[in-house]
CSV table of C-alpha atoms in Angstrom, one decimal:
chain,number,residue,atom,x,y,z
A,81,UNK,CA,47.9,17.8,-33.0
A,82,UNK,CA,45.2,15.9,-33.7
A,83,UNK,CA,42.1,17.8,-32.7
A,84,UNK,CA,39.3,14.5,-32.1
A,85,UNK,CA,38.1,15.2,-28.3
A,86,UNK,CA,34.4,16.2,-28.1
A,87,UNK,CA,33.3,17.5,-24.3
A,88,UNK,CA,29.5,17.6,-24.1
A,89,UNK,CA,29.3,19.7,-21.0
A,90,UNK,CA,26.1,20.3,-18.5
A,91,UNK,CA,25.5,24.6,-19.0
A,92,UNK,CA,23.3,24.5,-15.6
A,93,UNK,CA,22.6,23.1,-12.4
A,94,UNK,CA,22.8,19.2,-13.7
A,95,UNK,CA,20.1,17.3,-15.8
A,96,UNK,CA,20.4,19.5,-18.8
A,97,UNK,CA,20.2,15.1,-20.5
A,98,UNK,CA,23.9,15.5,-21.4
A,99,UNK,CA,23.2,11.1,-21.7
A,100,UNK,CA,20.9,11.7,-24.2
A,101,UNK,CA,23.6,14.2,-26.0
A,102,UNK,CA,26.6,11.6,-25.7
A,103,UNK,CA,24.0,9.3,-26.9
A,104,UNK,CA,23.0,10.6,-30.6
A,105,UNK,CA,27.0,11.2,-30.9
A,106,UNK,CA,27.6,7.3,-30.1
A,107,UNK,CA,24.8,6.0,-31.5
A,108,UNK,CA,25.4,8.2,-35.0
A,109,UNK,CA,26.9,5.9,-37.9
A,110,UNK,CA,28.6,9.2,-39.1
A,111,UNK,CA,30.6,9.6,-35.9
A,112,UNK,CA,33.2,6.9,-35.2
A,113,UNK,CA,33.9,7.7,-31.8
A,114,UNK,CA,36.7,5.2,-31.1
A,115,UNK,CA,36.7,6.0,-27.4
A,116,UNK,CA,34.8,7.5,-24.5
A,117,UNK,CA,36.2,8.5,-21.2
A,118,UNK,CA,33.9,9.7,-17.9
A,119,UNK,CA,34.9,10.6,-14.4
A,120,UNK,CA,31.7,10.2,-13.3
A,121,UNK,CA,30.7,9.5,-9.4
A,122,UNK,CA,27.4,8.0,-8.6
A,123,UNK,CA,25.8,10.6,-7.0
A,124,UNK,CA,23.9,11.9,-10.1
A,125,UNK,CA,22.2,9.4,-13.0
A,126,UNK,CA,22.9,9.4,-16.3
A,127,UNK,CA,19.6,8.4,-18.4
A,128,UNK,CA,19.7,7.1,-22.0
A,129,UNK,CA,16.5,5.9,-23.5
A,130,UNK,CA,17.4,4.1,-27.5
A,131,UNK,CA,14.7,4.5,-30.1
A,132,UNK,CA,12.3,1.9,-28.6
A,133,UNK,CA,12.3,3.8,-25.5
A,134,UNK,CA,14.0,1.4,-22.9
A,135,UNK,CA,16.0,3.8,-21.0
A,136,UNK,CA,19.7,2.9,-19.0
A,137,UNK,CA,20.4,4.8,-16.8
A,138,UNK,CA,24.7,4.9,-15.6
A,139,UNK,CA,26.5,6.8,-12.8
A,140,UNK,CA,30.2,5.0,-14.1
A,141,UNK,CA,30.1,3.5,-16.8
A,142,UNK,CA,30.3,6.0,-20.0
A,143,UNK,CA,27.2,6.0,-21.3
A,144,UNK,CA,28.9,5.8,-24.7
A,145,UNK,CA,29.2,1.6,-24.0
A,146,UNK,CA,25.5,2.1,-26.8
A,147,UNK,CA,28.6,2.0,-29.1
A,148,UNK,CA,29.9,-1.3,-29.3
A,149,UNK,CA,32.7,-0.5,-31.7
A,150,UNK,CA,34.1,2.4,-28.6
A,151,UNK,CA,36.5,1.6,-25.9
A,152,UNK,CA,35.2,2.4,-22.9
A,153,UNK,CA,37.8,4.4,-20.2
A,154,UNK,CA,36.6,5.3,-16.5
A,155,UNK,CA,39.3,8.0,-14.9
A,156,UNK,CA,40.9,8.5,-11.7
A,157,UNK,CA,38.1,11.5,-11.5
A,158,UNK,CA,35.3,9.2,-10.8
A,159,UNK,CA,34.7,7.3,-7.5
A,160,UNK,CA,33.1,3.9,-7.6
A,161,UNK,CA,30.4,2.8,-4.6
A,162,UNK,CA,31.3,-1.5,-5.6
A,163,UNK,CA,27.4,-1.8,-4.6
A,164,UNK,CA,25.9,0.3,-7.2
A,165,UNK,CA,28.6,0.0,-9.3
A,166,UNK,CA,27.9,-4.2,-9.3
A,167,UNK,CA,24.6,-4.0,-10.2
A,168,UNK,CA,25.0,-1.2,-13.4
A,169,UNK,CA,27.7,-3.6,-14.6
A,170,UNK,CA,24.7,-6.0,-15.2
A,171,UNK,CA,22.0,-4.1,-16.0
A,172,UNK,CA,25.4,-3.0,-19.4
A,173,UNK,CA,26.6,-6.9,-19.7
A,174,UNK,CA,24.2,-7.0,-22.9
A,175,UNK,CA,25.3,-3.8,-24.5
A,176,UNK,CA,29.3,-4.3,-23.3
A,177,UNK,CA,29.8,-7.8,-25.1
A,178,UNK,CA,33.5,-9.1,-25.2
A,179,UNK,CA,35.1,-5.8,-24.8
A,180,UNK,CA,36.9,-4.6,-21.8
A,181,UNK,CA,36.0,-1.6,-19.3
A,182,UNK,CA,39.1,0.8,-18.6
A,183,UNK,CA,39.4,1.7,-14.9
A,184,UNK,CA,42.5,4.2,-14.0
A,185,UNK,CA,44.3,2.9,-10.8
A,186,UNK,CA,43.4,5.9,-8.8
A,187,UNK,CA,39.8,5.5,-9.3
A,188,UNK,CA,39.0,5.3,-5.4
A,189,UNK,CA,36.2,3.2,-3.8
A,190,UNK,CA,33.3,4.9,-1.4
A,191,UNK,CA,32.0,2.7,1.9
A,192,UNK,CA,29.6,3.6,4.4
A,193,UNK,CA,31.9,6.1,5.9
A,194,UNK,CA,31.9,8.5,3.3
A,195,UNK,CA,27.8,8.7,3.1
A,196,UNK,CA,27.3,9.0,6.9
A,197,UNK,CA,30.4,11.5,7.7
A,198,UNK,CA,28.4,13.2,4.4
A,199,UNK,CA,25.0,13.3,6.4
A,200,UNK,CA,26.7,14.4,9.4
A,201,UNK,CA,28.5,17.2,8.1
A,202,UNK,CA,26.8,18.5,5.1
A,203,UNK,CA,24.1,20.8,5.1
A,204,UNK,CA,23.8,22.6,2.4
A,205,UNK,CA,22.0,19.9,-0.3
A,206,UNK,CA,23.8,17.2,-0.9
A,207,UNK,CA,22.5,12.9,-2.5
A,208,UNK,CA,24.5,12.3,0.4
A,209,UNK,CA,26.2,9.0,-1.9
A,210,UNK,CA,29.6,9.5,0.0
A,211,UNK,CA,31.2,11.7,-3.0
A,212,UNK,CA,32.7,14.4,-1.9
A,213,UNK,CA,34.0,12.5,1.9
A,214,UNK,CA,35.4,10.1,-0.4
A,215,UNK,CA,37.2,12.6,-2.5
A,216,UNK,CA,38.9,14.3,1.1
A,217,UNK,CA,40.3,11.3,2.3
A,218,UNK,CA,42.1,11.1,-1.2
A,219,UNK,CA,43.4,15.1,-0.8
A,220,UNK,CA,44.4,13.8,2.4
A,221,UNK,CA,46.2,10.3,1.5
A,222,UNK,CA,44.2,8.9,4.4
A,223,UNK,CA,45.7,5.3,4.7
A,224,UNK,CA,42.2,3.2,4.5
A,225,UNK,CA,41.2,4.8,1.5
A,226,UNK,CA,40.7,1.7,-0.9
A,227,UNK,CA,41.2,2.0,-4.7
A,228,UNK,CA,39.2,-0.3,-7.2
A,229,UNK,CA,40.4,-3.6,-8.4
A,230,UNK,CA,39.0,-5.1,-10.4
A,231,UNK,CA,35.6,-6.9,-11.1
A,232,UNK,CA,34.8,-9.2,-14.0
A,233,UNK,CA,35.5,-7.3,-17.5
A,234,UNK,CA,36.0,-3.6,-15.7
A,235,UNK,CA,39.3,-3.7,-15.4
A,236,UNK,CA,42.4,-2.4,-13.0
A,237,UNK,CA,44.4,0.1,-15.2
A,238,UNK,CA,48.1,1.9,-14.8
A,239,UNK,CA,48.8,5.4,-15.0
A,240,UNK,CA,51.0,4.3,-17.9
A,241,UNK,CA,48.9,2.1,-19.4
A,242,UNK,CA,45.4,4.1,-19.1
A,243,UNK,CA,47.5,7.2,-21.3
A,244,UNK,CA,49.0,4.9,-23.8
A,245,UNK,CA,45.9,3.6,-24.5
A,246,UNK,CA,43.9,6.8,-24.4
A,247,UNK,CA,46.1,8.5,-25.8
A,248,UNK,CA,46.7,5.7,-29.4
A,249,UNK,CA,42.8,7.3,-29.5
A,250,UNK,CA,45.0,10.8,-29.5
A,251,UNK,CA,46.5,10.2,-33.2
A,252,UNK,CA,44.0,9.0,-35.2
A,253,UNK,CA,42.0,11.5,-37.5
A,254,UNK,CA,39.5,8.8,-39.0
A,255,UNK,CA,38.0,9.2,-35.0
A,256,UNK,CA,36.7,11.1,-32.2
A,257,UNK,CA,36.9,11.0,-27.9
A,258,UNK,CA,33.9,11.9,-26.4
A,259,UNK,CA,34.5,13.3,-22.8
A,260,UNK,CA,31.1,12.9,-21.4
A,261,UNK,CA,30.9,15.5,-18.3
A,262,UNK,CA,29.2,15.4,-15.0
A,263,UNK,CA,26.8,17.2,-12.7
A,264,UNK,CA,26.8,20.6,-14.2
A,265,UNK,CA,28.5,23.9,-14.4
A,266,UNK,CA,26.3,26.3,-11.9
A,267,UNK,CA,27.3,23.0,-9.3
A,268,UNK,CA,31.0,24.1,-9.8
A,269,UNK,CA,33.0,24.3,-6.5
A,270,UNK,CA,34.8,27.2,-7.4
A,271,UNK,CA,33.7,29.2,-10.6
A,272,UNK,CA,29.3,27.9,-9.9
A,273,UNK,CA,29.2,31.9,-7.5
A,274,UNK,CA,27.2,29.2,-5.6
A,275,UNK,CA,29.3,28.1,-3.2
A,276,UNK,CA,27.8,26.3,-0.3
A,277,UNK,CA,25.4,24.9,-2.6
A,278,UNK,CA,27.7,23.3,-5.3
A,279,UNK,CA,29.2,19.8,-5.7
A,280,UNK,CA,32.6,18.8,-4.3
A,281,UNK,CA,34.9,19.7,-7.6
A,282,UNK,CA,35.1,21.6,-11.0
A,283,UNK,CA,32.4,21.7,-13.5
A,284,UNK,CA,34.4,22.4,-17.0
A,285,UNK,CA,35.7,21.2,-19.9
A,286,UNK,CA,39.4,22.1,-18.7
A,287,UNK,CA,38.4,20.0,-15.3
A,288,UNK,CA,37.0,17.1,-18.2
A,289,UNK,CA,40.9,17.4,-19.8
A,290,UNK,CA,42.7,17.8,-16.8
A,291,UNK,CA,41.0,14.3,-14.7
A,292,UNK,CA,41.6,12.2,-18.4
A,293,UNK,CA,45.1,13.1,-18.9
A,294,UNK,CA,44.7,14.7,-22.4
A,295,UNK,CA,46.2,17.8,-23.5
A,296,UNK,CA,43.6,21.1,-24.1
A,297,UNK,CA,44.8,20.5,-27.5
A,298,UNK,CA,43.3,17.6,-28.4
A,299,UNK,CA,40.6,19.4,-28.0
A,300,UNK,CA,38.8,20.1,-31.1
A,301,UNK,CA,35.4,21.7,-28.9
A,302,UNK,CA,32.7,21.6,-26.6
A,303,UNK,CA,28.8,21.2,-26.9
A,304,UNK,CA,27.0,22.4,-24.3
A,305,UNK,CA,23.8,21.1,-23.2
A,306,UNK,CA,21.0,23.6,-21.4
A,307,UNK,CA,17.7,23.5,-20.3
A,308,UNK,CA,15.1,26.3,-20.3
A,309,UNK,CA,14.0,26.4,-16.9
A,310,UNK,CA,17.3,24.8,-14.7
A,311,UNK,CA,16.3,22.4,-11.8
A,312,UNK,CA,17.5,22.6,-8.1
A,313,UNK,CA,17.2,18.7,-5.9
A,314,UNK,CA,14.5,19.0,-3.1
A,315,UNK,CA,15.0,20.6,0.3
A,316,UNK,CA,14.0,17.7,1.3
A,317,UNK,CA,15.9,14.4,1.7
A,318,UNK,CA,14.2,10.9,1.4
A,319,UNK,CA,14.2,11.0,5.4
A,320,UNK,CA,12.2,13.8,5.3
A,321,UNK,CA,14.6,16.2,6.6
A,322,UNK,CA,14.6,20.1,5.7
A,323,UNK,CA,18.3,21.1,4.1
A,324,UNK,CA,17.8,24.5,1.7
A,325,UNK,CA,20.0,23.8,-1.7
A,326,UNK,CA,19.9,27.1,-2.9
A,327,UNK,CA,19.0,29.4,-5.3
A,328,UNK,CA,19.2,29.7,-8.9
A,329,UNK,CA,21.2,32.9,-9.1
A,330,UNK,CA,18.6,35.7,-10.0
A,331,UNK,CA,16.9,33.4,-11.6
A,332,UNK,CA,12.4,33.1,-9.8
A,333,UNK,CA,11.8,29.8,-8.4
A,334,UNK,CA,8.4,28.2,-10.5
A,335,UNK,CA,6.9,25.0,-9.7
A,336,UNK,CA,6.0,22.7,-12.6
A,337,UNK,CA,2.4,24.0,-12.7
A,338,UNK,CA,3.4,26.7,-14.3
A,339,UNK,CA,5.9,25.3,-16.6
A,340,UNK,CA,2.8,22.8,-17.6
A,341,UNK,CA,0.1,25.8,-18.4
A,342,UNK,CA,2.6,27.7,-19.9
A,343,UNK,CA,3.8,25.4,-22.6
A,344,UNK,CA,0.7,24.4,-23.9
A,345,UNK,CA,-0.9,27.8,-23.9
A,346,UNK,CA,2.8,28.8,-25.8
A,347,UNK,CA,3.1,31.2,-23.2
A,348,UNK,CA,6.5,32.0,-20.4
A,349,UNK,CA,5.9,30.9,-16.8
A,350,UNK,CA,6.0,34.5,-14.8
A,351,UNK,CA,4.5,34.8,-11.0
A,352,UNK,CA,1.0,34.5,-10.3
A,353,UNK,CA,0.2,34.1,-13.9
A,354,UNK,CA,-1.7,31.2,-13.1
A,355,UNK,CA,-4.2,33.8,-10.9
A,356,UNK,CA,-5.9,34.5,-14.3
A,357,UNK,CA,-7.2,31.2,-15.0
A,358,UNK,CA,-8.8,30.1,-11.5
A,359,UNK,CA,-12.1,28.6,-10.5
A,360,UNK,CA,-14.5,29.4,-7.6
A,361,UNK,CA,-13.6,26.0,-7.3
A,362,UNK,CA,-9.9,27.6,-4.6
A,363,UNK,CA,-12.7,29.5,-2.5
A,364,UNK,CA,-13.9,26.0,-1.6
A,365,UNK,CA,-11.2,25.3,1.1
A,366,UNK,CA,-12.8,21.4,1.9
A,367,UNK,CA,-11.6,21.0,-1.5
A,368,UNK,CA,-8.1,23.0,-0.6
A,369,UNK,CA,-7.9,20.6,2.8
A,370,UNK,CA,-9.2,17.4,0.5
A,371,UNK,CA,-5.8,18.5,-1.4
A,372,UNK,CA,-4.0,19.4,1.8
A,373,UNK,CA,-4.1,15.5,3.3
A,374,UNK,CA,-4.1,13.8,0.0
A,375,UNK,CA,-0.7,14.7,-0.6
A,376,UNK,CA,2.6,12.5,0.7
A,377,UNK,CA,4.3,14.3,3.6
A,378,UNK,CA,7.1,15.0,2.0
A,379,UNK,CA,5.3,17.1,-1.5
A,380,UNK,CA,4.0,19.0,1.9
A,381,UNK,CA,7.3,19.9,2.8
A,382,UNK,CA,8.5,20.8,-0.2
A,383,UNK,CA,5.8,22.9,-0.9
A,384,UNK,CA,5.2,24.4,2.6
A,385,UNK,CA,8.5,23.4,4.7
A,386,UNK,CA,8.1,23.8,8.7
A,387,UNK,CA,5.1,25.3,8.2
A,388,UNK,CA,3.2,22.2,6.8
A,389,UNK,CA,1.0,21.4,9.3
A,390,UNK,CA,-0.2,24.7,9.5
A,391,UNK,CA,-1.7,24.5,6.6
A,392,UNK,CA,-3.8,21.4,6.9
A,393,UNK,CA,-5.2,23.4,10.0
A,394,UNK,CA,-6.0,26.8,7.8
A,395,UNK,CA,-6.5,25.5,4.0
A,396,UNK,CA,-7.6,29.6,3.7
A,397,UNK,CA,-4.1,30.2,3.6
A,398,UNK,CA,-2.8,28.5,1.2
A,399,UNK,CA,-2.4,30.3,-1.7
A,400,UNK,CA,-4.0,29.8,-5.6
A,401,UNK,CA,0.0,28.4,-6.9
A,402,UNK,CA,0.7,26.6,-4.3
A,403,UNK,CA,-2.9,25.2,-4.3
A,404,UNK,CA,-2.4,23.9,-8.3
A,405,UNK,CA,0.3,22.4,-6.8
A,406,UNK,CA,-1.7,20.7,-4.6
A,407,UNK,CA,-3.7,19.1,-7.4
A,408,UNK,CA,-1.4,18.6,-9.5
A,409,UNK,CA,0.7,16.4,-7.1
A,410,UNK,CA,-2.8,14.1,-6.6
A,411,UNK,CA,-2.1,12.2,-9.4
A,412,UNK,CA,1.1,12.6,-9.6
A,413,UNK,CA,2.7,9.5,-12.2
A,414,UNK,CA,0.4,10.0,-14.4
A,415,UNK,CA,1.2,11.4,-18.0
A,416,UNK,CA,-2.0,13.8,-17.6
A,417,UNK,CA,-5.0,15.2,-14.4
A,418,UNK,CA,-8.0,17.6,-14.8
A,419,UNK,CA,-7.6,20.4,-12.5
A,420,UNK,CA,-10.6,21.9,-11.1
A,421,UNK,CA,-8.8,24.5,-10.4
A,422,UNK,CA,-8.3,25.8,-13.2
A,423,UNK,CA,-10.2,27.4,-16.4
A,424,UNK,CA,-7.9,27.0,-19.7
A,425,UNK,CA,-8.8,28.7,-22.7
A,426,UNK,CA,-10.1,25.7,-25.1
A,427,UNK,CA,-7.1,23.8,-26.6
A,428,UNK,CA,-8.4,21.4,-29.2
A,429,UNK,CA,-5.9,18.7,-28.6
A,430,UNK,CA,-5.9,18.6,-24.6
A,431,UNK,CA,-9.6,17.5,-25.0
A,432,UNK,CA,-10.3,14.4,-24.5
A,433,UNK,CA,-12.8,12.0,-25.1
A,434,UNK,CA,-15.7,13.7,-22.4
A,435,UNK,CA,-15.0,17.3,-23.2
A,436,UNK,CA,-12.8,17.8,-20.2
A,437,UNK,CA,-10.3,19.4,-20.1
A,438,UNK,CA,-6.9,17.7,-19.5
A,439,UNK,CA,-3.0,18.7,-18.7
A,440,UNK,CA,0.2,17.5,-19.2
A,441,UNK,CA,2.5,16.7,-16.0
A,442,UNK,CA,6.2,17.7,-17.0
A,443,UNK,CA,7.5,17.7,-13.2
A,444,UNK,CA,10.7,15.5,-12.9
A,445,UNK,CA,12.1,13.7,-10.3
A,446,UNK,CA,16.2,13.0,-9.7
A,447,UNK,CA,17.3,9.8,-11.2
A,448,UNK,CA,19.0,8.7,-8.2
A,449,UNK,CA,17.5,10.3,-5.0
A,450,UNK,CA,13.5,9.7,-7.1
A,451,UNK,CA,13.3,13.3,-5.0
A,452,UNK,CA,11.1,16.1,-7.0
A,453,UNK,CA,12.9,18.5,-8.6
A,454,UNK,CA,12.3,21.6,-8.2
A,455,UNK,CA,12.3,24.2,-10.9
A,456,UNK,CA,13.8,28.0,-12.0
A,457,UNK,CA,13.7,31.1,-14.6
A,458,UNK,CA,17.3,30.9,-16.0
A,459,UNK,CA,19.5,33.1,-15.0
A,460,UNK,CA,21.3,34.1,-19.1
A,461,UNK,CA,24.5,35.9,-16.5
A,462,UNK,CA,24.8,32.3,-15.2
A,463,UNK,CA,24.9,30.5,-18.4
A,464,UNK,CA,26.9,33.5,-20.0
A,465,UNK,CA,29.7,32.7,-17.1
A,466,UNK,CA,29.8,29.0,-18.3
A,467,UNK,CA,30.1,29.8,-21.7
A,468,UNK,CA,33.2,31.8,-21.1
A,469,UNK,CA,34.8,29.4,-19.3
A,470,UNK,CA,34.5,26.8,-21.6
A,471,UNK,CA,33.8,28.7,-25.3
A,472,UNK,CA,31.4,26.1,-26.6
A,473,UNK,CA,31.6,25.2,-30.0
A,474,UNK,CA,27.1,25.1,-30.0
A,475,UNK,CA,24.4,24.9,-27.8
A,476,UNK,CA,22.5,22.0,-27.3
A,477,UNK,CA,19.0,23.6,-25.6
A,478,UNK,CA,17.3,20.2,-24.3
A,479,UNK,CA,13.6,19.9,-22.7
A,480,UNK,CA,11.9,22.2,-25.8
A,481,UNK,CA,8.9,20.6,-25.1
A,482,UNK,CA,8.9,22.9,-21.9
A,483,UNK,CA,8.5,26.3,-23.9
A,484,UNK,CA,6.3,24.8,-26.2
A,485,UNK,CA,4.7,21.0,-25.9
A,486,UNK,CA,3.6,21.1,-29.7
A,487,UNK,CA,7.1,20.2,-30.2
A,488,UNK,CA,7.7,17.1,-27.7
A,489,UNK,CA,8.9,14.2,-29.2
A,490,UNK,CA,9.7,16.1,-32.6
A,491,UNK,CA,12.0,15.2,-35.0
A,492,UNK,CA,13.1,17.4,-38.0
A,493,UNK,CA,15.3,20.0,-39.2
A,494,UNK,CA,14.3,23.4,-37.9
A,495,UNK,CA,15.0,25.3,-41.4
A,496,UNK,CA,11.7,23.3,-41.5
A,497,UNK,CA,9.9,23.8,-38.6
A,498,UNK,CA,7.6,27.1,-37.4
A,499,UNK,CA,7.8,28.7,-34.3
A,500,UNK,CA,5.7,31.9,-33.2
A,501,UNK,CA,7.1,35.2,-32.0
A,502,UNK,CA,7.8,34.1,-28.4
A,503,UNK,CA,10.3,30.8,-29.1
A,504,UNK,CA,11.5,33.2,-32.0
A,505,UNK,CA,12.4,35.8,-29.9
A,506,UNK,CA,13.5,33.5,-27.3
A,507,UNK,CA,15.9,31.6,-29.6
A,508,UNK,CA,17.3,34.8,-30.9
A,509,UNK,CA,18.0,36.0,-27.1
A,510,UNK,CA,19.7,33.1,-26.4
A,511,UNK,CA,21.9,33.4,-29.3
A,512,UNK,CA,22.8,36.8,-28.9
A,513,UNK,CA,23.7,37.2,-24.6
A,514,UNK,CA,25.7,34.1,-25.3
A,515,UNK,CA,27.2,34.6,-28.3
A,516,UNK,CA,26.6,31.2,-28.6
A,517,UNK,CA,25.0,29.2,-31.6
A,518,UNK,CA,22.1,26.5,-31.1
A,519,UNK,CA,22.9,23.7,-33.1
A,520,UNK,CA,20.5,21.6,-31.8
A,521,UNK,CA,16.6,21.4,-29.9
A,522,UNK,CA,15.6,18.1,-27.4
A,523,UNK,CA,12.1,17.6,-27.5
A,524,UNK,CA,12.1,14.1,-25.8
A,525,UNK,CA,14.2,11.9,-23.6
A,526,UNK,CA,14.3,9.3,-27.0
A,527,UNK,CA,17.6,9.0,-28.6
A,528,UNK,CA,17.5,11.4,-31.5
A,529,UNK,CA,14.1,13.3,-30.7
A,530,UNK,CA,15.3,16.7,-31.6
A,531,UNK,CA,15.2,19.6,-34.6
A,532,UNK,CA,18.8,19.9,-35.7
A,533,UNK,CA,20.1,23.0,-37.3
A,534,UNK,CA,23.1,20.6,-39.4
A,535,UNK,CA,22.9,17.2,-40.1
A,536,UNK,CA,25.8,16.2,-37.4
A,537,UNK,CA,26.4,17.2,-33.8
A,538,UNK,CA,29.5,17.7,-34.5
A,539,UNK,CA,32.5,19.9,-36.1
A,540,UNK,CA,35.2,18.9,-38.8
A,541,UNK,CA,37.9,17.6,-37.9
A,542,UNK,CA,41.0,19.9,-37.2
A,543,UNK,CA,44.4,18.1,-38.1
């Protein structure tokens, strides 16, 4: 059997940039992506940014739609919210052209009752998009469950037709089939070690193969996408409800101020590292109070939990790291901000016209809920487990700019780049601990913003 299936899998807790990697495969003229299969649900978005900076967010439709010659499949591991799907379809229509999207007949439809059920019953963190509840009904063979019919060129595909169409691509040695993974291994239902702070299904290459109706022997290999500092979703819902969404193994919870500062200083974020740069402004409790009352309530809850109002009355109790986060959040949405709390060493590239120092804000929001993500140090034991289960042939380390901002938006080959000692040791450590080669360093969201080890992300075909 020809082995031409490439799995693109998130090796952390999601939001590692799978869509960027899929997009780079799909738009690589040296790689013939004949088919792409997703089993995604609308609880997460997958963002592809083209070379002109245009951002496309996919939740059910394969990101590989950006390749006009790729046949597109939505597998039975998916679930579709028709209102969401219709908007996504219209967004993607210019890329679809006259092609069809083949949707397996066993893809269920998410209704409002599924979202209401999750809001009432899930207390361990969720986007409440109905994905777990609709899966429950499918497992229980609930007679009220509806399945996808057809919407324009997204056509319902019988099981027989699905297998015939998909397997025709497995017989073509001139092309590849891309499995576009969803969620992340550290959200996997059974093997993440994070239950109940998980998603509603298993996340692995073997699960992707199973959900797509593909034999294990067809797999060429897995690209595992990761980031230096994994994320989890906010502990606060959009309605302001506090719900704990889990930790990250033994990895300390960090904050975005630490990531921002470390990325420009060339240091690694650790607990208490910001305090050495504290200015006298921290002693000014009127300034801290001003920050407290200027930040949106939802972010106060994210920082302080149920004690948010207590700190407004007691600004002197705010720690330095929390104060730095408050200051950053006042400027939320701006690419850079000026800090009165931090006095950093002179860094020429961050001094603007007036000679004042500015800090880049690398913080992120979730694609679907638009809530700010929590950020953690990497628990290497979790990554090693994910590599054991999925045996990737390469690690794609995205968000490399979080380790060194100098490489933000950089494009090039790895043998043309000089890394400082800290970066070199970090990369060697990752490869040594996981036993897996780093094949690329993602330096930004835009397509092909990466430092490549090899010209191609793909192994040679195996017949």
